[in-house]
Tab-separated table of C-alpha atoms in Angstrom:
chain	number	residue	atom	x	y	z
F	26	UNK	CA	41.521	160.757	60.647
F	27	UNK	CA	41.319	163.489	57.989
F	28	UNK	CA	44.271	164.169	55.678
F	29	UNK	CA	44.644	167.573	57.240
F	30	UNK	CA	44.943	166.181	60.788
F	31	UNK	CA	47.491	163.544	59.680
F	32	UNK	CA	49.653	166.178	58.004
F	33	UNK	CA	49.541	168.363	61.125
F	34	UNK	CA	50.702	165.433	63.351
F	35	UNK	CA	53.593	164.606	61.031
F	36	UNK	CA	54.807	168.204	61.136
F	37	UNK	CA	54.700	168.256	64.968
F	38	UNK	CA	56.721	164.988	65.287
F	39	UNK	CA	59.373	166.280	62.884
F	40	UNK	CA	59.611	169.505	64.797
F	41	UNK	CA	60.074	167.660	68.102
F	42	UNK	CA	62.819	165.484	66.659
F	43	UNK	CA	64.641	168.468	65.249
F	44	UNK	CA	64.406	170.251	68.579
F	45	UNK	CA	65.777	167.185	70.382
F	46	UNK	CA	68.758	166.924	68.043
F	47	UNK	CA	69.516	170.614	68.440
F	48	UNK	CA	69.226	170.320	72.249
F	49	UNK	CA	71.600	167.346	72.288
F	50	UNK	CA	74.153	169.174	70.181
F	51	UNK	CA	73.846	172.205	72.404
F	52	UNK	CA	74.512	170.154	75.539
F	53	UNK	CA	77.481	168.340	74.018
F	54	UNK	CA	78.977	171.628	73.000
F	55	UNK	CA	78.468	173.129	76.443
F	56	UNK	CA	81.626	173.706	78.557
F	57	UNK	CA	82.517	170.929	81.084
F	58	UNK	CA	80.486	168.229	79.406
F	59	UNK	CA	82.548	165.318	77.978
F	60	UNK	CA	81.450	163.547	74.850
F	61	UNK	CA	82.761	160.329	76.337
F	62	UNK	CA	80.418	160.696	79.259
F	63	UNK	CA	77.515	160.684	76.878
F	64	UNK	CA	78.339	157.228	75.624
F	65	UNK	CA	80.191	155.423	78.506
F	66	UNK	CA	78.322	153.957	81.515
F	67	UNK	CA	78.451	156.099	84.587
F	68	UNK	CA	79.918	154.416	87.701
F	69	UNK	CA	77.714	154.585	90.778
F	70	UNK	CA	78.615	156.983	93.517
F	71	UNK	CA	80.875	155.364	96.101
F	72	UNK	CA	81.656	158.185	98.473
F	73	UNK	CA	84.746	159.289	96.554
F	74	UNK	CA	86.381	155.815	96.306
F	75	UNK	CA	88.507	155.224	93.252
F	76	UNK	CA	87.641	152.404	90.848
F	77	UNK	CA	90.761	150.321	90.382
F	78	UNK	CA	89.448	148.047	87.632
F	79	UNK	CA	86.456	146.132	86.384
F	80	UNK	CA	86.276	142.377	86.587
F	81	UNK	CA	84.102	139.290	86.418
F	82	UNK	CA	84.295	137.279	89.695
F	83	UNK	CA	83.813	134.126	87.614
F	84	UNK	CA	87.024	134.989	85.707
F	85	UNK	CA	89.368	136.481	88.357
F	86	UNK	CA	92.261	136.639	85.895
F	87	UNK	CA	90.395	138.892	83.442
F	88	UNK	CA	90.418	142.583	84.383
F	89	UNK	CA	89.598	145.708	82.426
F	90	UNK	CA	89.995	149.442	82.881
F	91	UNK	CA	86.456	150.096	81.657
F	92	UNK	CA	83.021	148.516	82.122
F	93	UNK	CA	81.577	146.017	79.724
F	94	UNK	CA	81.143	142.298	79.388
F	95	UNK	CA	83.715	139.637	80.183
F	96	UNK	CA	84.690	136.903	77.684
F	97	UNK	CA	82.033	134.777	79.399
F	98	UNK	CA	79.374	137.351	78.453
F	99	UNK	CA	78.833	138.475	82.072
F	100	UNK	CA	78.567	142.131	83.110
F	101	UNK	CA	81.773	143.166	84.817
F	102	UNK	CA	81.589	144.846	88.220
F	103	UNK	CA	83.860	147.577	89.610
F	104	UNK	CA	86.492	146.942	92.268
F	105	UNK	CA	87.079	150.003	94.436
F	106	UNK	CA	90.241	151.070	96.169
F	107	UNK	CA	90.559	149.358	99.538
F	108	UNK	CA	88.029	146.670	98.617
F	109	UNK	CA	90.268	144.421	96.541
F	110	UNK	CA	89.481	140.688	96.912
F	111	UNK	CA	91.733	139.366	99.633
F	112	UNK	CA	92.740	142.896	100.623
F	113	UNK	CA	95.414	142.835	97.925
F	114	UNK	CA	97.391	140.074	99.695
F	115	UNK	CA	97.738	136.759	97.841
F	116	UNK	CA	96.103	133.877	99.647
F	117	UNK	CA	93.796	136.045	101.767
F	118	UNK	CA	90.069	135.558	101.244
F	119	UNK	CA	87.596	138.325	102.120
F	120	UNK	CA	84.086	137.113	102.933
F	121	UNK	CA	81.094	139.298	103.670
F	122	UNK	CA	79.281	138.825	107.003
F	123	UNK	CA	76.241	137.426	105.180
F	124	UNK	CA	78.355	134.758	103.456
F	125	UNK	CA	80.112	133.966	106.732
F	126	UNK	CA	76.720	133.358	108.287
F	127	UNK	CA	75.456	131.291	105.342
F	128	UNK	CA	78.555	129.093	105.315
F	129	UNK	CA	78.340	128.550	109.057
F	130	UNK	CA	81.928	129.683	109.623
F	131	UNK	CA	82.961	129.148	113.248
F	132	UNK	CA	86.259	130.011	114.874
F	133	UNK	CA	88.094	128.996	118.029
F	134	UNK	CA	90.953	130.580	119.931
F	135	UNK	CA	94.436	129.141	120.155
F	136	UNK	CA	94.914	128.541	123.867
F	137	UNK	CA	97.356	127.087	126.317
F	138	UNK	CA	96.117	123.985	128.051
F	139	UNK	CA	97.158	120.677	129.566
F	140	UNK	CA	97.075	117.570	127.382
F	141	UNK	CA	97.000	114.153	128.999
F	142	UNK	CA	97.646	111.643	126.206
F	143	UNK	CA	95.915	108.288	126.455
F	144	UNK	CA	96.476	105.352	124.131
F	145	UNK	CA	93.594	102.998	123.445
F	146	UNK	CA	94.450	99.488	122.287
F	147	UNK	CA	93.558	95.870	122.950
F	148	UNK	CA	95.351	92.798	124.225
F	149	UNK	CA	95.143	89.159	125.217
F	150	UNK	CA	95.290	87.807	128.767
F	151	UNK	CA	98.020	85.238	129.349
F	152	UNK	CA	99.668	83.431	132.245
F	153	UNK	CA	102.597	85.096	133.954
F	154	UNK	CA	105.475	82.919	132.778
F	155	UNK	CA	107.568	83.928	135.785
F	156	UNK	CA	104.985	82.203	138.016
F	157	UNK	CA	105.000	78.797	136.311
F	158	UNK	CA	106.597	75.778	138.042
F	159	UNK	CA	107.369	72.419	136.442
F	160	UNK	CA	107.391	69.227	138.479
F	161	UNK	CA	110.153	66.606	137.884
F	162	UNK	CA	111.615	63.699	139.856
F	163	UNK	CA	115.378	63.352	140.407
F	164	UNK	CA	115.627	59.592	140.244
F	165	UNK	CA	114.092	56.780	138.265
F	166	UNK	CA	111.031	55.147	139.749
F	167	UNK	CA	107.296	54.619	139.709
F	168	UNK	CA	104.438	56.988	140.467
F	169	UNK	CA	102.085	55.782	143.195
F	170	UNK	CA	99.052	57.332	144.850
F	171	UNK	CA	98.555	60.167	142.372
F	172	UNK	CA	96.627	63.033	144.042
F	173	UNK	CA	96.354	65.634	141.204
F	174	UNK	CA	94.741	63.659	138.392
F	175	UNK	CA	93.310	66.211	135.912
F	176	UNK	CA	94.438	69.399	134.164
F	177	UNK	CA	92.842	72.576	135.504
F	178	UNK	CA	92.798	71.284	139.064
F	179	UNK	CA	93.695	73.845	141.686
F	180	UNK	CA	96.437	72.902	144.116
F	181	UNK	CA	97.923	74.589	147.164
F	182	UNK	CA	101.554	75.219	147.949
F	183	UNK	CA	102.949	72.183	149.841
F	184	UNK	CA	100.075	69.883	148.865
F	185	UNK	CA	101.058	66.253	148.093
F	186	UNK	CA	100.861	65.688	144.337
F	187	UNK	CA	101.857	62.006	144.313
F	188	UNK	CA	104.034	59.430	146.063
F	189	UNK	CA	107.069	58.080	144.290
F	190	UNK	CA	108.908	54.762	144.725
F	191	UNK	CA	112.548	54.745	143.726
F	192	UNK	CA	115.106	52.085	144.785
F	193	UNK	CA	117.834	54.738	144.872
F	194	UNK	CA	115.848	56.927	147.261
F	195	UNK	CA	114.854	54.020	149.499
F	196	UNK	CA	118.494	52.855	149.775
F	197	UNK	CA	119.642	56.394	150.613
F	198	UNK	CA	116.920	56.690	153.286
F	199	UNK	CA	118.006	53.378	154.863
F	200	UNK	CA	121.635	54.492	154.887
F	201	UNK	CA	120.622	57.791	156.517
F	202	UNK	CA	118.708	55.933	159.226
F	203	UNK	CA	121.702	53.650	159.880
F	204	UNK	CA	124.033	56.595	160.361
F	205	UNK	CA	121.535	58.183	162.715
F	206	UNK	CA	121.378	55.013	164.825
F	207	UNK	CA	125.113	54.547	164.965
F	208	UNK	CA	125.827	58.067	166.131
F	209	UNK	CA	129.280	59.592	166.688
F	210	UNK	CA	130.000	57.364	169.662
F	211	UNK	CA	129.055	54.159	167.878
F	212	UNK	CA	131.848	54.280	165.332
F	213	UNK	CA	129.972	56.380	162.854
F	214	UNK	CA	131.780	58.559	160.313
F	215	UNK	CA	132.027	62.162	161.451
F	216	UNK	CA	129.526	64.266	159.599
F	217	UNK	CA	128.291	61.092	157.878
F	218	UNK	CA	124.691	61.951	158.773
F	219	UNK	CA	124.976	65.327	157.042
F	220	UNK	CA	126.492	63.762	153.924
F	221	UNK	CA	123.655	61.245	153.582
F	222	UNK	CA	121.115	63.989	154.288
F	223	UNK	CA	122.409	66.034	151.364
F	224	UNK	CA	122.254	62.919	149.201
F	225	UNK	CA	118.540	62.520	150.009
F	226	UNK	CA	117.900	66.158	149.090
F	227	UNK	CA	119.665	65.694	145.763
F	228	UNK	CA	117.412	62.705	145.057
F	229	UNK	CA	114.317	64.867	145.565
F	230	UNK	CA	113.290	64.142	149.178
F	231	UNK	CA	111.758	67.120	150.963
F	232	UNK	CA	113.250	68.541	154.177
F	233	UNK	CA	110.135	67.740	156.163
F	234	UNK	CA	110.242	64.076	155.162
F	235	UNK	CA	113.931	63.868	156.134
F	236	UNK	CA	113.023	65.421	159.500
F	237	UNK	CA	110.291	62.795	159.901
F	238	UNK	CA	112.890	59.988	159.429
F	239	UNK	CA	115.061	61.597	162.110
F	240	UNK	CA	112.083	61.852	164.465
F	241	UNK	CA	110.479	58.401	163.925
F	242	UNK	CA	113.690	56.474	163.198
F	243	UNK	CA	111.899	54.684	160.345
F	244	UNK	CA	112.879	54.632	156.660
F	245	UNK	CA	109.906	55.121	154.290
F	246	UNK	CA	109.419	52.870	151.271
F	247	UNK	CA	108.402	55.837	149.064
F	248	UNK	CA	108.837	59.582	149.063
F	249	UNK	CA	106.227	62.282	148.689
F	250	UNK	CA	106.333	64.981	145.956
F	251	UNK	CA	104.810	68.327	147.049
F	252	UNK	CA	103.412	71.242	145.006
F	253	UNK	CA	106.086	73.975	144.698
F	254	UNK	CA	103.434	76.760	144.562
F	255	UNK	CA	99.698	77.361	144.640
F	256	UNK	CA	98.020	77.490	141.288
F	257	UNK	CA	96.373	75.523	138.514
F	258	UNK	CA	97.681	72.339	136.917
F	259	UNK	CA	98.066	73.335	133.269
F	260	UNK	CA	99.974	70.294	132.090
F	261	UNK	CA	99.666	66.707	133.357
F	262	UNK	CA	102.109	64.213	131.891
F	263	UNK	CA	101.857	61.393	134.378
F	264	UNK	CA	99.446	58.676	135.470
F	265	UNK	CA	99.400	56.440	138.489
F	266	UNK	CA	101.801	53.504	138.151
F	267	UNK	CA	103.835	55.132	135.372
F	268	UNK	CA	107.591	54.642	135.285
F	269	UNK	CA	109.224	58.079	135.180
F	270	UNK	CA	112.679	59.565	134.741
F	271	UNK	CA	114.230	62.931	135.612
F	272	UNK	CA	113.990	64.175	132.002
F	273	UNK	CA	110.175	63.940	132.039
F	274	UNK	CA	107.930	66.945	132.929
F	275	UNK	CA	105.259	65.391	135.080
F	276	UNK	CA	103.186	68.515	135.821
F	277	UNK	CA	103.130	72.272	135.261
F	278	UNK	CA	101.549	74.543	137.855
F	279	UNK	CA	100.708	78.184	137.191
F	280	UNK	CA	99.959	80.774	139.846
F	281	UNK	CA	97.256	82.985	138.286
F	282	UNK	CA	96.958	85.534	141.109
F	283	UNK	CA	98.959	87.706	138.727
F	284	UNK	CA	98.529	87.644	134.954
F	285	UNK	CA	100.029	89.249	131.890
F	286	UNK	CA	98.214	91.138	129.139
F	287	UNK	CA	100.035	91.266	125.818
F	288	UNK	CA	98.982	94.408	123.945
F	289	UNK	CA	100.228	96.222	120.858
F	290	UNK	CA	100.403	99.922	119.993
F	291	UNK	CA	100.903	101.392	116.550
F	292	UNK	CA	104.255	102.799	115.605
F	293	UNK	CA	103.143	106.446	115.834
F	294	UNK	CA	101.950	105.973	119.452
F	295	UNK	CA	104.811	103.856	120.749
F	296	UNK	CA	107.123	106.750	121.640
F	297	UNK	CA	105.537	107.843	124.943
F	298	UNK	CA	105.014	104.307	126.260
F	299	UNK	CA	107.497	103.409	129.018
F	300	UNK	CA	107.724	100.638	131.639
F	301	UNK	CA	105.938	101.531	134.860
F	302	UNK	CA	103.093	103.472	133.205
F	303	UNK	CA	99.638	102.836	134.654
F	304	UNK	CA	96.992	101.096	132.546
F	305	UNK	CA	93.301	100.315	132.797
F	306	UNK	CA	91.971	97.027	131.439
F	307	UNK	CA	88.384	96.023	130.692
F	308	UNK	CA	86.901	92.777	129.411
F	309	UNK	CA	83.583	92.007	127.708
F	310	UNK	CA	82.841	89.323	130.293
F	311	UNK	CA	82.835	91.839	133.172
F	312	UNK	CA	81.112	95.033	131.924
F	313	UNK	CA	81.879	98.050	134.055
F	314	UNK	CA	84.770	96.462	135.918
F	315	UNK	CA	88.261	97.962	135.587
F	316	UNK	CA	91.540	96.208	136.371
F	317	UNK	CA	94.535	98.387	137.149
F	318	UNK	CA	97.998	97.350	136.048
F	319	UNK	CA	101.394	98.589	134.945
F	320	UNK	CA	103.469	98.296	131.793
F	321	UNK	CA	106.005	95.645	132.735
F	322	UNK	CA	108.076	95.539	129.532
F	323	UNK	CA	108.210	97.196	126.114
F	324	UNK	CA	109.603	94.817	123.529
F	325	UNK	CA	112.506	96.303	121.551
F	326	UNK	CA	111.463	95.156	118.080
F	327	UNK	CA	108.778	96.521	115.756
F	328	UNK	CA	106.581	93.864	114.205
F	329	UNK	CA	106.931	94.477	110.433
F	330	UNK	CA	103.677	92.798	109.426
F	331	UNK	CA	101.533	95.067	111.632
F	332	UNK	CA	103.895	98.024	112.266
F	333	UNK	CA	103.189	97.731	115.982
F	334	UNK	CA	105.212	97.528	119.199
F	335	UNK	CA	104.376	94.769	121.677
F	336	UNK	CA	103.819	95.479	125.376
F	337	UNK	CA	103.711	93.199	128.381
F	338	UNK	CA	101.382	94.407	131.125
F	339	UNK	CA	101.176	92.991	134.635
F	340	UNK	CA	97.725	92.840	136.251
F	341	UNK	CA	96.725	91.571	139.683
F	342	UNK	CA	93.993	88.907	139.583
F	343	UNK	CA	93.166	88.067	143.208
F	344	UNK	CA	89.678	86.657	142.562
F	345	UNK	CA	90.729	84.858	139.364
F	346	UNK	CA	88.070	86.699	137.306
F	347	UNK	CA	90.565	87.184	134.497
F	348	UNK	CA	91.266	84.023	132.575
F	349	UNK	CA	93.951	82.963	130.179
F	350	UNK	CA	93.016	83.751	126.562
F	351	UNK	CA	90.505	86.534	127.286
F	352	UNK	CA	90.472	89.680	125.155
F	353	UNK	CA	90.880	92.968	127.000
F	354	UNK	CA	90.681	96.614	125.979
F	355	UNK	CA	93.600	98.585	127.361
F	356	UNK	CA	93.929	102.292	128.063
F	357	UNK	CA	97.427	103.585	128.749
F	358	UNK	CA	97.658	106.957	130.474
F	359	UNK	CA	100.828	108.975	129.852
F	360	UNK	CA	101.969	111.901	132.022
F	361	UNK	CA	100.147	115.134	131.204
F	362	UNK	CA	101.909	117.791	129.137
F	363	UNK	CA	101.400	121.165	130.727
F	364	UNK	CA	100.995	124.602	129.098
F	365	UNK	CA	101.001	123.589	125.442
F	366	UNK	CA	99.412	125.538	122.583
F	367	UNK	CA	96.400	123.624	121.319
F	368	UNK	CA	93.574	124.012	118.803
F	369	UNK	CA	90.472	121.920	118.083
F	370	UNK	CA	91.375	118.848	116.066
F	371	UNK	CA	88.750	119.716	113.454
F	372	UNK	CA	90.575	122.970	112.609
F	373	UNK	CA	93.672	121.143	111.338
F	374	UNK	CA	93.846	120.479	107.600
F	375	UNK	CA	96.144	117.553	106.841
F	376	UNK	CA	97.446	117.062	103.304
F	377	UNK	CA	100.226	115.091	101.708
F	378	UNK	CA	102.284	118.288	101.509
F	379	UNK	CA	101.930	119.232	105.171
F	380	UNK	CA	99.518	120.625	107.720
F	381	UNK	CA	97.795	124.010	107.864
F	382	UNK	CA	94.919	125.902	109.411
F	383	UNK	CA	92.733	128.763	108.185
F	384	UNK	CA	93.498	131.814	110.315
F	385	UNK	CA	90.852	134.470	110.885
F	386	UNK	CA	92.774	137.757	110.496
F	387	UNK	CA	89.769	140.035	111.133
F	388	UNK	CA	87.280	142.106	109.149
F	389	UNK	CA	85.961	139.031	107.351
F	390	UNK	CA	89.419	138.059	106.053
F	391	UNK	CA	90.808	134.541	106.255
F	392	UNK	CA	94.241	133.199	105.405
F	393	UNK	CA	95.657	129.645	105.433
F	394	UNK	CA	98.909	129.347	107.375
F	395	UNK	CA	101.217	126.325	107.605
F	396	UNK	CA	101.607	124.804	111.053
F	397	UNK	CA	103.499	121.973	112.693
F	398	UNK	CA	101.161	119.768	114.705
F	399	UNK	CA	102.219	117.703	117.676
F	400	UNK	CA	100.387	115.410	120.040
F	401	UNK	CA	96.667	114.836	119.465
F	402	UNK	CA	94.536	114.073	122.523
F	403	UNK	CA	90.796	113.669	122.133
F	404	UNK	CA	89.398	116.705	120.312
F	405	UNK	CA	92.556	118.792	120.849
F	406	UNK	CA	95.834	118.841	118.940
F	407	UNK	CA	99.100	120.460	119.976
F	408	UNK	CA	100.584	123.165	117.718
F	409	UNK	CA	104.373	123.362	117.801
F	410	UNK	CA	104.895	126.062	115.156
F	411	UNK	CA	102.872	128.544	113.125
F	412	UNK	CA	100.409	130.005	115.647
F	413	UNK	CA	100.429	132.149	118.757
F	414	UNK	CA	98.220	132.203	121.801
F	415	UNK	CA	95.064	134.210	121.127
F	416	UNK	CA	94.969	133.608	117.358
F	417	UNK	CA	91.622	132.461	116.029
F	418	UNK	CA	91.356	129.514	113.645
F	419	UNK	CA	88.398	128.375	111.585
F	420	UNK	CA	86.787	125.148	112.794
F	421	UNK	CA	84.023	124.798	110.198
F	422	UNK	CA	83.877	125.562	106.453
F	423	UNK	CA	87.665	125.838	106.555
F	424	UNK	CA	88.037	123.575	103.522
F	425	UNK	CA	85.962	125.976	101.387
F	426	UNK	CA	88.016	128.951	102.515
F	427	UNK	CA	91.258	127.053	102.026
F	428	UNK	CA	90.284	126.065	98.479
F	429	UNK	CA	89.282	129.649	97.619
F	430	UNK	CA	92.558	130.945	99.058
F	431	UNK	CA	94.577	128.439	97.035
F	432	UNK	CA	92.796	129.619	93.866
F	433	UNK	CA	93.401	133.289	94.703
F	434	UNK	CA	97.071	132.731	95.460
F	435	UNK	CA	97.488	130.629	92.331
F	436	UNK	CA	95.970	133.356	90.150
F	437	UNK	CA	98.188	135.925	91.814
F	438	UNK	CA	101.239	133.835	90.981
F	439	UNK	CA	100.063	133.541	87.382
F	440	UNK	CA	99.509	137.277	87.107
F	441	UNK	CA	102.829	138.216	88.691
F	442	UNK	CA	105.569	137.654	86.117
F	443	UNK	CA	108.783	136.093	87.270
F	444	UNK	CA	111.520	138.673	86.634
F	445	UNK	CA	114.056	135.908	86.189
F	446	UNK	CA	112.148	134.258	83.332
F	447	UNK	CA	111.961	135.919	79.926
F	448	UNK	CA	108.511	135.993	78.377
F	449	UNK	CA	108.299	133.973	75.152
F	450	UNK	CA	107.954	136.097	72.020
F	451	UNK	CA	104.835	135.541	69.856
F	452	UNK	CA	105.078	133.690	66.552
F	453	UNK	CA	103.973	136.124	63.815
F	454	UNK	CA	102.141	135.311	60.627
F	455	UNK	CA	99.985	137.071	58.043
F	456	UNK	CA	96.318	136.071	58.242
F	457	UNK	CA	92.943	136.824	56.746
F	458	UNK	CA	90.080	137.181	59.230
F	459	UNK	CA	87.111	135.123	58.069
F	460	UNK	CA	84.692	135.721	60.930
F	461	UNK	CA	84.350	137.987	63.958
F	462	UNK	CA	85.254	136.634	67.401
F	463	UNK	CA	82.519	134.414	68.807
F	464	UNK	CA	81.029	134.556	72.291
F	465	UNK	CA	83.605	131.929	73.305
F	466	UNK	CA	86.410	134.222	72.069
F	467	UNK	CA	87.396	132.143	69.024
F	468	UNK	CA	88.082	133.493	65.544
F	469	UNK	CA	88.480	131.789	62.151
F	470	UNK	CA	91.710	132.698	60.311
F	471	UNK	CA	93.352	131.721	57.011
F	472	UNK	CA	97.160	131.838	57.132
F	473	UNK	CA	100.086	130.897	54.861
F	474	UNK	CA	102.663	128.274	55.922
F	475	UNK	CA	104.257	129.008	59.331
F	476	UNK	CA	107.829	127.711	59.213
F	477	UNK	CA	108.527	128.421	62.916
F	478	UNK	CA	106.117	125.683	64.004
F	479	UNK	CA	106.120	123.587	60.823
F	480	UNK	CA	102.534	124.329	59.821
F	481	UNK	CA	101.285	124.360	56.224
F	482	UNK	CA	98.822	126.944	54.921
F	483	UNK	CA	95.383	126.303	56.398
F	484	UNK	CA	92.130	127.796	57.638
F	485	UNK	CA	91.244	127.096	61.267
F	486	UNK	CA	89.791	128.475	64.512
F	487	UNK	CA	92.010	130.113	67.123
F	488	UNK	CA	91.247	131.137	70.699
F	489	UNK	CA	91.674	134.862	71.291
F	490	UNK	CA	93.505	136.097	74.387
F	491	UNK	CA	91.321	138.386	76.594
F	492	UNK	CA	93.909	141.160	76.151
F	493	UNK	CA	93.225	141.370	72.382
F	494	UNK	CA	90.386	143.823	71.586
F	495	UNK	CA	87.643	142.235	69.525
F	496	UNK	CA	87.561	145.297	67.254
F	497	UNK	CA	90.994	144.422	65.894
F	498	UNK	CA	89.582	141.279	64.268
F	499	UNK	CA	87.004	142.518	61.770
F	500	UNK	CA	85.938	140.014	59.069
F	501	UNK	CA	87.609	140.398	55.646
F	502	UNK	CA	90.665	142.251	56.981
F	503	UNK	CA	94.301	141.236	56.533
F	504	UNK	CA	96.291	141.408	59.758
F	505	UNK	CA	99.662	140.415	61.166
F	506	UNK	CA	98.740	137.998	63.971
F	507	UNK	CA	100.932	136.928	66.958
F	508	UNK	CA	100.416	133.370	68.229
F	509	UNK	CA	101.418	131.884	71.591
F	510	UNK	CA	101.449	128.217	72.580
F	511	UNK	CA	99.022	126.972	75.231
F	512	UNK	CA	99.971	124.328	77.825
F	513	UNK	CA	97.899	121.755	75.925
F	514	UNK	CA	99.871	122.331	72.681
F	515	UNK	CA	97.313	124.494	70.879
F	516	UNK	CA	97.903	128.124	69.902
F	517	UNK	CA	95.977	131.312	70.683
F	518	UNK	CA	96.013	134.852	69.272
F	519	UNK	CA	97.848	137.148	71.689
F	520	UNK	CA	98.571	140.166	69.506
F	521	UNK	CA	97.333	141.844	66.295
F	522	UNK	CA	99.221	144.368	64.101
F	523	UNK	CA	98.559	145.984	60.711
F	524	UNK	CA	99.377	143.706	57.796
F	525	UNK	CA	102.710	144.303	56.074
F	526	UNK	CA	100.989	143.492	52.753
F	527	UNK	CA	98.840	146.590	53.243
F	528	UNK	CA	101.877	148.735	53.967
F	529	UNK	CA	101.249	148.699	57.694
F	530	UNK	CA	97.996	150.654	57.380
F	531	UNK	CA	94.886	149.639	59.208
């Protein structure tokens, strides 16, 4: 390039720059054009909606009346009138349709339905104690001709168990026969036959054996002992030839056509259980088979070691398929509760402080509401208070919405000052600013002793409250700084004023 061409280019560039500066000044001086508009960002058109404030969604508590960056260094976004997070109501969460779809939010209606509670538990099969008979003799003697010889043997009602020789019984039988032979006309004692007959009964002789003496006119040398009921010999305490006395239990016979099942229900489920309720029983040994029974008795005490209530259930066992000692699963069906408000069980949020659901209030807004839950049956739970028929509750992703709502409501409570509590005044001190605020909103200050908090003179870093403009903390300046105590015991800068040492001038 020749020197002449270079000089010509330089002149043209200078001329263009001068023209641009003049044009800019002309525009700024033109009527209706604000000088602020030339430097501040211009908000996008929103159809006439008013911008309420600017904020960083990552720092909901920090708001500003102008655009810029938040203390976290993020670009703040505008919040327009009518589009406030949560609709302006604490605890309400507004979610866009796209986010609702991404989270998989599903809702279900609160509806009236019928709930038939059923309690599932387990139990143990046992003999019906009201159908157990013990066999004793009523006089001393010896057992002869033992018929039932082993435990577990099945006997029939009226079957001969053994024959018994007793001198007392034989003597009474002979006396009875003598009275029969003498008769009323032979000098016998009136009603003597009946008196001796009752004596034989008291000694354990059966009516049919007494009738046989009357018919054959022969006194037996031993009496027969018959089974008092049909059943199984569960206890055998006698052998043939053994000398026995009335205090000895010789046999125990159990009728197992009917059995008991002892089951237990937890304390929270014991309330609806009443005698007479129908049950279904199942055992592992008979898959697919169901035994029907009824609750026979509800024991009055609560077992402290298991916090359960004991039940006695009566079950018919005609084919003897149920056996003593078996385990059985038990299902107790309570009467149905009609026309109750119910929601899906998965919609209920249970916490130590209570129960609540997330209510869909429309237009992508969700709000947790406290409820009082009642009976739970299967995948449904009764709602006693807090909801109305037709309300819609969230059944999936409700924990995310509930957590977000708790955060929003908590921030709202922090931002709303309590009129009954006076705000603590800052602690003021003179300070020299050693460095500008950092990206983390901390500043290094040197201050003299602070008697109010017992601090000596020192140089240290302080956090800066978001409400304090960064421009008030220029390095090398002397300022009057207000400090406030944080919950963790540290202090932060909450206010800045001109230094009194400089006469109050900035």
